[in-house]
PDB file of C-alpha atoms in Angstrom:
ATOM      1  CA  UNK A   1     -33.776  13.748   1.643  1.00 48.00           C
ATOM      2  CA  UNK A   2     -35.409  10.835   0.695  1.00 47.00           C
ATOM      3  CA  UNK A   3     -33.914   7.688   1.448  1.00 45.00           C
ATOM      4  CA  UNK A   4     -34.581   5.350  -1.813  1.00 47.00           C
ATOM      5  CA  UNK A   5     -33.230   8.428  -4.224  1.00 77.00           C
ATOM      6  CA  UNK A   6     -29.936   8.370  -2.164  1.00 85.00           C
ATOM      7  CA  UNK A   7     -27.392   6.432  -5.350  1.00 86.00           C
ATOM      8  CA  UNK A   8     -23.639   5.967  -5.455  1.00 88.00           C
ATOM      9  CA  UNK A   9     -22.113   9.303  -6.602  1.00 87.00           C
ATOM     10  CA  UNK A  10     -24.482  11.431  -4.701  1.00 89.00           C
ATOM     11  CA  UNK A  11     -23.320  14.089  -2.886  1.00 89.00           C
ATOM     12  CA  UNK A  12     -24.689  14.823   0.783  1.00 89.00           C
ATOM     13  CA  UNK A  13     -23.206  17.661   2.900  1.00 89.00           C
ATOM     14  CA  UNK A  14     -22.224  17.684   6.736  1.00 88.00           C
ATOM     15  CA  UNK A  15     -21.853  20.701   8.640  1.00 86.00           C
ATOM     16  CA  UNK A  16     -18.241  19.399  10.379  1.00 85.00           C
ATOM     17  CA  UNK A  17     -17.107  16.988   7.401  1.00 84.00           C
ATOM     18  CA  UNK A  18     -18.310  19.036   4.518  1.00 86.00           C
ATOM     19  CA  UNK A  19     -18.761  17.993   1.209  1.00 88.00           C
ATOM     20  CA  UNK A  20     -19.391  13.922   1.103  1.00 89.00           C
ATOM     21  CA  UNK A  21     -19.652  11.507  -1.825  1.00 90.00           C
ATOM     22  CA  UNK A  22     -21.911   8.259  -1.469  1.00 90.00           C
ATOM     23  CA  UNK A  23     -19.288   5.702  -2.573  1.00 90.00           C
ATOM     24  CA  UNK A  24     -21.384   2.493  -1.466  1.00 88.00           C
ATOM     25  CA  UNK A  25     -25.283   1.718  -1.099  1.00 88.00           C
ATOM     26  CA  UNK A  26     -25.580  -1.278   1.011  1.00 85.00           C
ATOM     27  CA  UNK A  27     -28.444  -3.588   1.078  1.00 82.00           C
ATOM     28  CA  UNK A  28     -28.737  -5.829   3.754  1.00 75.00           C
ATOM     29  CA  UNK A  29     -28.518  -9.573   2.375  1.00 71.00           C
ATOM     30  CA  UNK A  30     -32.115 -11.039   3.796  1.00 68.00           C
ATOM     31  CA  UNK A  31     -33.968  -7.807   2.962  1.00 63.00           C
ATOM     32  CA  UNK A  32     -36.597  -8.226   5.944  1.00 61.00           C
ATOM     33  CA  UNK A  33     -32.906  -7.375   8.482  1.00 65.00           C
ATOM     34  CA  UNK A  34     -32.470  -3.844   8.885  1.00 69.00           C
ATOM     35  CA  UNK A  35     -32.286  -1.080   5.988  1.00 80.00           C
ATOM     36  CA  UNK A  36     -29.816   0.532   3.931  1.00 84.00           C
ATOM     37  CA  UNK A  37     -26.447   1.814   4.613  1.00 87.00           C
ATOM     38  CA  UNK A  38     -24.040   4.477   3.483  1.00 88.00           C
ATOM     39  CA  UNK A  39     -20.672   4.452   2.291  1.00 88.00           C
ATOM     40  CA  UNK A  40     -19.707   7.913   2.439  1.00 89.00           C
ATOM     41  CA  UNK A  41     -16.395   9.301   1.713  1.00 88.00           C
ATOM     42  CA  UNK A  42     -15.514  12.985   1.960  1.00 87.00           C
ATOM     43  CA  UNK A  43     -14.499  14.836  -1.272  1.00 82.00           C
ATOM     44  CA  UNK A  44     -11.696  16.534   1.037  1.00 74.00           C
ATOM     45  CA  UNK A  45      -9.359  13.648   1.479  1.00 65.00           C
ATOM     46  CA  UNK A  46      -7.622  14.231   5.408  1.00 60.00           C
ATOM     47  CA  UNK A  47      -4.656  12.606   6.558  1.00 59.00           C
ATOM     48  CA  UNK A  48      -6.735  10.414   8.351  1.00 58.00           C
ATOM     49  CA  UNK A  49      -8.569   9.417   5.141  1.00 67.00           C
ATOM     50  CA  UNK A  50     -12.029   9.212   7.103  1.00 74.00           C
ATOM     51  CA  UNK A  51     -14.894   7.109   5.536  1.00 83.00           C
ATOM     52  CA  UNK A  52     -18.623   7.334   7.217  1.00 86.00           C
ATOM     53  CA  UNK A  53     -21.043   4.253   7.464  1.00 88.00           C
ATOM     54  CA  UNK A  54     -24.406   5.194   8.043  1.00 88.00           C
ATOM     55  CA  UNK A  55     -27.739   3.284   8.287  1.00 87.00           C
ATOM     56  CA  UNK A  56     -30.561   4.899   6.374  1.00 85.00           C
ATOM     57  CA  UNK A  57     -32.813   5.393   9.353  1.00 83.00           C
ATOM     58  CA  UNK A  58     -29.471   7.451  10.638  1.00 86.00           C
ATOM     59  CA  UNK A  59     -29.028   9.940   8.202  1.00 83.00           C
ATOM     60  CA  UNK A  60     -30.744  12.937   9.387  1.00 80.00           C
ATOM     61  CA  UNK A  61     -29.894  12.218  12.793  1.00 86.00           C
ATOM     62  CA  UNK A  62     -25.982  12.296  11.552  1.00 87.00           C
ATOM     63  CA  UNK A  63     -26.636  15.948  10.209  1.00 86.00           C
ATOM     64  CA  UNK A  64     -25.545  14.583   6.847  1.00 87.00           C
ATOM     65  CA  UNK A  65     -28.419  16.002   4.009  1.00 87.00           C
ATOM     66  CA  UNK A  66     -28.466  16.900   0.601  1.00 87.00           C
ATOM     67  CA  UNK A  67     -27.340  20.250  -0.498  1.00 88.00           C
ATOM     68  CA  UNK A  68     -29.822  22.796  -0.810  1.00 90.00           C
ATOM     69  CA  UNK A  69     -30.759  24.239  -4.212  1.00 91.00           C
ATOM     70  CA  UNK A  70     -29.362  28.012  -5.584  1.00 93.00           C
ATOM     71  CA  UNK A  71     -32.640  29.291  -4.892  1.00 94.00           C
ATOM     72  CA  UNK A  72     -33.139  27.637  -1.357  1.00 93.00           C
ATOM     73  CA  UNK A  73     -29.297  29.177  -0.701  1.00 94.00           C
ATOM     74  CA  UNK A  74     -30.974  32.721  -2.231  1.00 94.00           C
ATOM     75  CA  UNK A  75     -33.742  32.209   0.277  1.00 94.00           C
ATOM     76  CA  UNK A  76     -31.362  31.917   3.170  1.00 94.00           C
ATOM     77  CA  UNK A  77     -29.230  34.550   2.216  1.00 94.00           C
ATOM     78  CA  UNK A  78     -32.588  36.950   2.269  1.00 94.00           C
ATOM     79  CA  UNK A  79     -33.423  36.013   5.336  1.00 93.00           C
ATOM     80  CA  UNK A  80     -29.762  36.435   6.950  1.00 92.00           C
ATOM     81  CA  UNK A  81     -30.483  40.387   5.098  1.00 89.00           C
ATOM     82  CA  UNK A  82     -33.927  40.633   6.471  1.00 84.00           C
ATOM     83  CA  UNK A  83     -32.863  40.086  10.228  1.00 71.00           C
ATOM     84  CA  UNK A  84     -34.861  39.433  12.984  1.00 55.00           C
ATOM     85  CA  UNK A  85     -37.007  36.026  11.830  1.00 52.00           C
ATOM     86  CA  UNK A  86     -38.072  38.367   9.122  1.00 52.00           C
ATOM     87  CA  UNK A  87     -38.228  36.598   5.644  1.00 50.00           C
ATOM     88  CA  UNK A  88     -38.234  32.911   6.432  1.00 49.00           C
ATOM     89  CA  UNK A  89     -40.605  31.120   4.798  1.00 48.00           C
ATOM     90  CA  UNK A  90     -41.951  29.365   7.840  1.00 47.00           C
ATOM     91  CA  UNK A  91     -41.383  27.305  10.339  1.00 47.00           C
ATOM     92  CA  UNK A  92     -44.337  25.294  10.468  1.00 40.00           C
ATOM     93  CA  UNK A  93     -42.857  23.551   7.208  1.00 41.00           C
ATOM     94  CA  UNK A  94     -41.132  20.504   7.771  1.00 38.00           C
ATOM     95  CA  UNK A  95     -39.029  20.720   4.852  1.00 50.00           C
ATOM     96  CA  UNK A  96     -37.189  23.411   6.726  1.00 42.00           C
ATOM     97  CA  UNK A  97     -37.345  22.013   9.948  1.00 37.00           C
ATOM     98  CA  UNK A  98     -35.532  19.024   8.403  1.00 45.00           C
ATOM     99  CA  UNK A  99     -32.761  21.441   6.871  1.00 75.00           C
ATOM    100  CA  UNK A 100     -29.471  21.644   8.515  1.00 84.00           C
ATOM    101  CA  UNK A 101     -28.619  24.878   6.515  1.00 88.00           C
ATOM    102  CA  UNK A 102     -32.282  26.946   7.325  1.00 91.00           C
ATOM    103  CA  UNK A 103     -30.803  25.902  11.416  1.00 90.00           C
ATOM    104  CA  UNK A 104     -27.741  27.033  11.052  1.00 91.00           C
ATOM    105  CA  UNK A 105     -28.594  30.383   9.278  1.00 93.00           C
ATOM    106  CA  UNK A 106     -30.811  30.411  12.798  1.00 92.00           C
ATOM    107  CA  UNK A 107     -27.865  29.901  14.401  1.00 91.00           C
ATOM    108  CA  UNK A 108     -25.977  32.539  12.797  1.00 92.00           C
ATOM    109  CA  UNK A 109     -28.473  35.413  12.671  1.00 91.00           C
ATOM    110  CA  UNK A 110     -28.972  35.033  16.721  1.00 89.00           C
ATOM    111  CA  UNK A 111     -25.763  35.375  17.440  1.00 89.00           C
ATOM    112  CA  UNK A 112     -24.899  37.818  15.327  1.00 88.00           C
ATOM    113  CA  UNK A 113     -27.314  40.697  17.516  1.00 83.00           C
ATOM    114  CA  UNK A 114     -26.480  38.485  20.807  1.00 81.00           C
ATOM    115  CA  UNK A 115     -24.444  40.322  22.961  1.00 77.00           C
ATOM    116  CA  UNK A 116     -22.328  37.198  24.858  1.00 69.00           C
ATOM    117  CA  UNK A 117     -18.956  36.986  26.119  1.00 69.00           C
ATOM    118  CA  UNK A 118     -16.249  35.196  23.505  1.00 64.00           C
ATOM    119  CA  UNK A 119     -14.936  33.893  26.562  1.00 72.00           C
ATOM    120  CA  UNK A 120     -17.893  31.441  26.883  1.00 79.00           C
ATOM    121  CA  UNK A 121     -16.642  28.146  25.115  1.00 85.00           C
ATOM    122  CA  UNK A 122     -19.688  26.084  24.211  1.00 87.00           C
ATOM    123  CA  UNK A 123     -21.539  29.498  22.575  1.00 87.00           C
ATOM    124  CA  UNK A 124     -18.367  30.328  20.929  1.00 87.00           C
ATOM    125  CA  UNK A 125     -17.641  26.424  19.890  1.00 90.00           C
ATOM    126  CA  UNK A 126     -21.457  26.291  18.306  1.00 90.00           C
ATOM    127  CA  UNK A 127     -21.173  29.889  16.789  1.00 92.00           C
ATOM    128  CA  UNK A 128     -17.512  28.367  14.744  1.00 92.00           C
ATOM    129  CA  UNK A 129     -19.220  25.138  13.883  1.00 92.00           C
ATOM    130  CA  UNK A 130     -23.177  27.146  12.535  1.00 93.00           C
ATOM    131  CA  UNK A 131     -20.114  29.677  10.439  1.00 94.00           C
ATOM    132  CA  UNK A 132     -18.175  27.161   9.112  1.00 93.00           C
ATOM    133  CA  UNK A 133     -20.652  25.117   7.932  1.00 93.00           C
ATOM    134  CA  UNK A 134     -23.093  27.897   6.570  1.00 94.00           C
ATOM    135  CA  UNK A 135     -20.119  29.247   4.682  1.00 94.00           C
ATOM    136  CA  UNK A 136     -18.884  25.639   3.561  1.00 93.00           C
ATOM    137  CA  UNK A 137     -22.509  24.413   2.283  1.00 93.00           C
ATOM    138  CA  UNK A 138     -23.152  27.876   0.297  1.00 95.00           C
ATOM    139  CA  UNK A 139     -19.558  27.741  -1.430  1.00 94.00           C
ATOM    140  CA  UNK A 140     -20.697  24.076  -2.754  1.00 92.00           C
ATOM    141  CA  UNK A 141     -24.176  25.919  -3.939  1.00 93.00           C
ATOM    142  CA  UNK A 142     -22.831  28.759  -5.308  1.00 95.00           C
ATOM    143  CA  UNK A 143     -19.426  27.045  -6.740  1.00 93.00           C
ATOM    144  CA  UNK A 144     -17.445  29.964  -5.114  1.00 94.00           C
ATOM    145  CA  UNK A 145     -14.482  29.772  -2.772  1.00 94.00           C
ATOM    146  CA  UNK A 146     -15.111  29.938   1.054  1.00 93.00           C
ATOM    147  CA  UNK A 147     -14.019  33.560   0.754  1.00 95.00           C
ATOM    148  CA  UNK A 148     -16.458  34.666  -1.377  1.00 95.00           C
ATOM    149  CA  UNK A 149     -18.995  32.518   0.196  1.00 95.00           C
ATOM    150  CA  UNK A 150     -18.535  34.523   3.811  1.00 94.00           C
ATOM    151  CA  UNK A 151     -18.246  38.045   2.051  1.00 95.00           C
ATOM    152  CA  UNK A 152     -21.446  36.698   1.031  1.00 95.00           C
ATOM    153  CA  UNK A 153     -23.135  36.060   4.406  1.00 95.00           C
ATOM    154  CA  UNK A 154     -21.276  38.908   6.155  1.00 93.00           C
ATOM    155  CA  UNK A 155     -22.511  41.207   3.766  1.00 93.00           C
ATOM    156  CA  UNK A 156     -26.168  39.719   4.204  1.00 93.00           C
ATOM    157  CA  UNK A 157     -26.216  40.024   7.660  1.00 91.00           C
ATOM    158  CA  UNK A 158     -25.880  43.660   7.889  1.00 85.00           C
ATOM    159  CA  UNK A 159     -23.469  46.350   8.989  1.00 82.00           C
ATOM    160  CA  UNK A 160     -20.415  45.546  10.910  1.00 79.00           C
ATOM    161  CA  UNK A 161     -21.052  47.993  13.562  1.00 82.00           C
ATOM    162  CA  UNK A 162     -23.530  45.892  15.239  1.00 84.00           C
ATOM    163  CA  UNK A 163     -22.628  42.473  14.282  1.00 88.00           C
ATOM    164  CA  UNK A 164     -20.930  41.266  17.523  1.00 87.00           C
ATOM    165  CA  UNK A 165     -17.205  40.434  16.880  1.00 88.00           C
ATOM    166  CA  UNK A 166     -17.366  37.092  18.373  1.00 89.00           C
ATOM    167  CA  UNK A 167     -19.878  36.379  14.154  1.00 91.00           C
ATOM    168  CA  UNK A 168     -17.000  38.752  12.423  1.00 91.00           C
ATOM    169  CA  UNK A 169     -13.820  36.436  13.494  1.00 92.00           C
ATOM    170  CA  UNK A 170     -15.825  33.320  13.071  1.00 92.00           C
ATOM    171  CA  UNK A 171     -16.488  34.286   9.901  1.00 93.00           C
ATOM    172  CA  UNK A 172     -13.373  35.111   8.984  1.00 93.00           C
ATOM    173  CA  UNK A 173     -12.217  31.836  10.179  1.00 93.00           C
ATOM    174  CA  UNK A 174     -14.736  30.177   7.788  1.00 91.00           C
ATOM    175  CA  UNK A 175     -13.359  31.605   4.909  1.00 88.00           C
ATOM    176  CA  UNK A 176     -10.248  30.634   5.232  1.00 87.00           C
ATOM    177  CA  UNK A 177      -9.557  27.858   2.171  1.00 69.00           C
TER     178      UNK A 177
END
């Protein structure tokens, strides 16, 4: 996402924090120190009412990006159906090497025909995190509930039969509202 098109009221997306409104640009006060910052406020209010700060030159690296279009989220979808790397529309592009939602529809299609153990943590931990926010980011697109969303991406993937269980229960866990 480009940096000077990011305005107060835009919404940027983040795998763990979901859905997140820009409340704040901040310009440094002798422009030639440092760049722009972030106020960022989730649209989910927690009990712990968090609130992000982020420099401009951080953004990407946060994982925090602009939602992807309907026909980007189409795209992805296709590609979860097609299986196998088949259907992407590259990876030389940059565009989608920048996406967070192209890498964890990656993410998501591997381990879905992996055959690992639930019992490893960090596989299982990374597998919870690429469902959830998938599932989260295409229920914004699509204006569904997180339900629908991971009918969606289950149904995308394939059948059920060879879908390890480890993908099934994660994504069962990410449509939970």
């Amino acid at each position: 996402m480009k940096k000077e098109k990011i305005e107060n009221g835009h919404l940027l997306y983040h795998p763990i924090h979901g859905l997140c409104r820009v409340e704040r640009v901040t310009r440094p006060s002798p422009p030639s120190r440092g760049d722009l910052s972030y106020s960022l406020v989730p649209k989910v209010a927690t009990k712990m009412k968090a609130r992000f700060v982020i420099s401009a030159s951080d953004l990407e690296i946060s994982g925090f990006h602009g939602l992807v279009s309907p026909r980007e989220a189409n795209k992805i979808l296709h590609y979860l159906k097609a299986g196998n790397g088949k259907g992407h529309p590259g990876t030389d592009s940059s565009q989608h090497l920048q996406d967070q939602a192209w890498g964890l529809a990656r993410a998501l299609q591997t381990f879905a025909y992996d055959k690992f153990e639930a019992k490893d943590q960090r596989k299982r931990q990374a597998l919870e995190r690429s469902a959830r926010g998938l599932v989260g980011e295409l229920s914004c697109v699509f204006k569904t509930s997180l339900k629908k969303a991971a009918d969606k991406v289950l149904k995308n993937l394939g059948h059920t039969s060879r879908i390890n269980p480890s993908v099934l229960s994660a994504l069962a866990l990410a449509g939970e509202d």
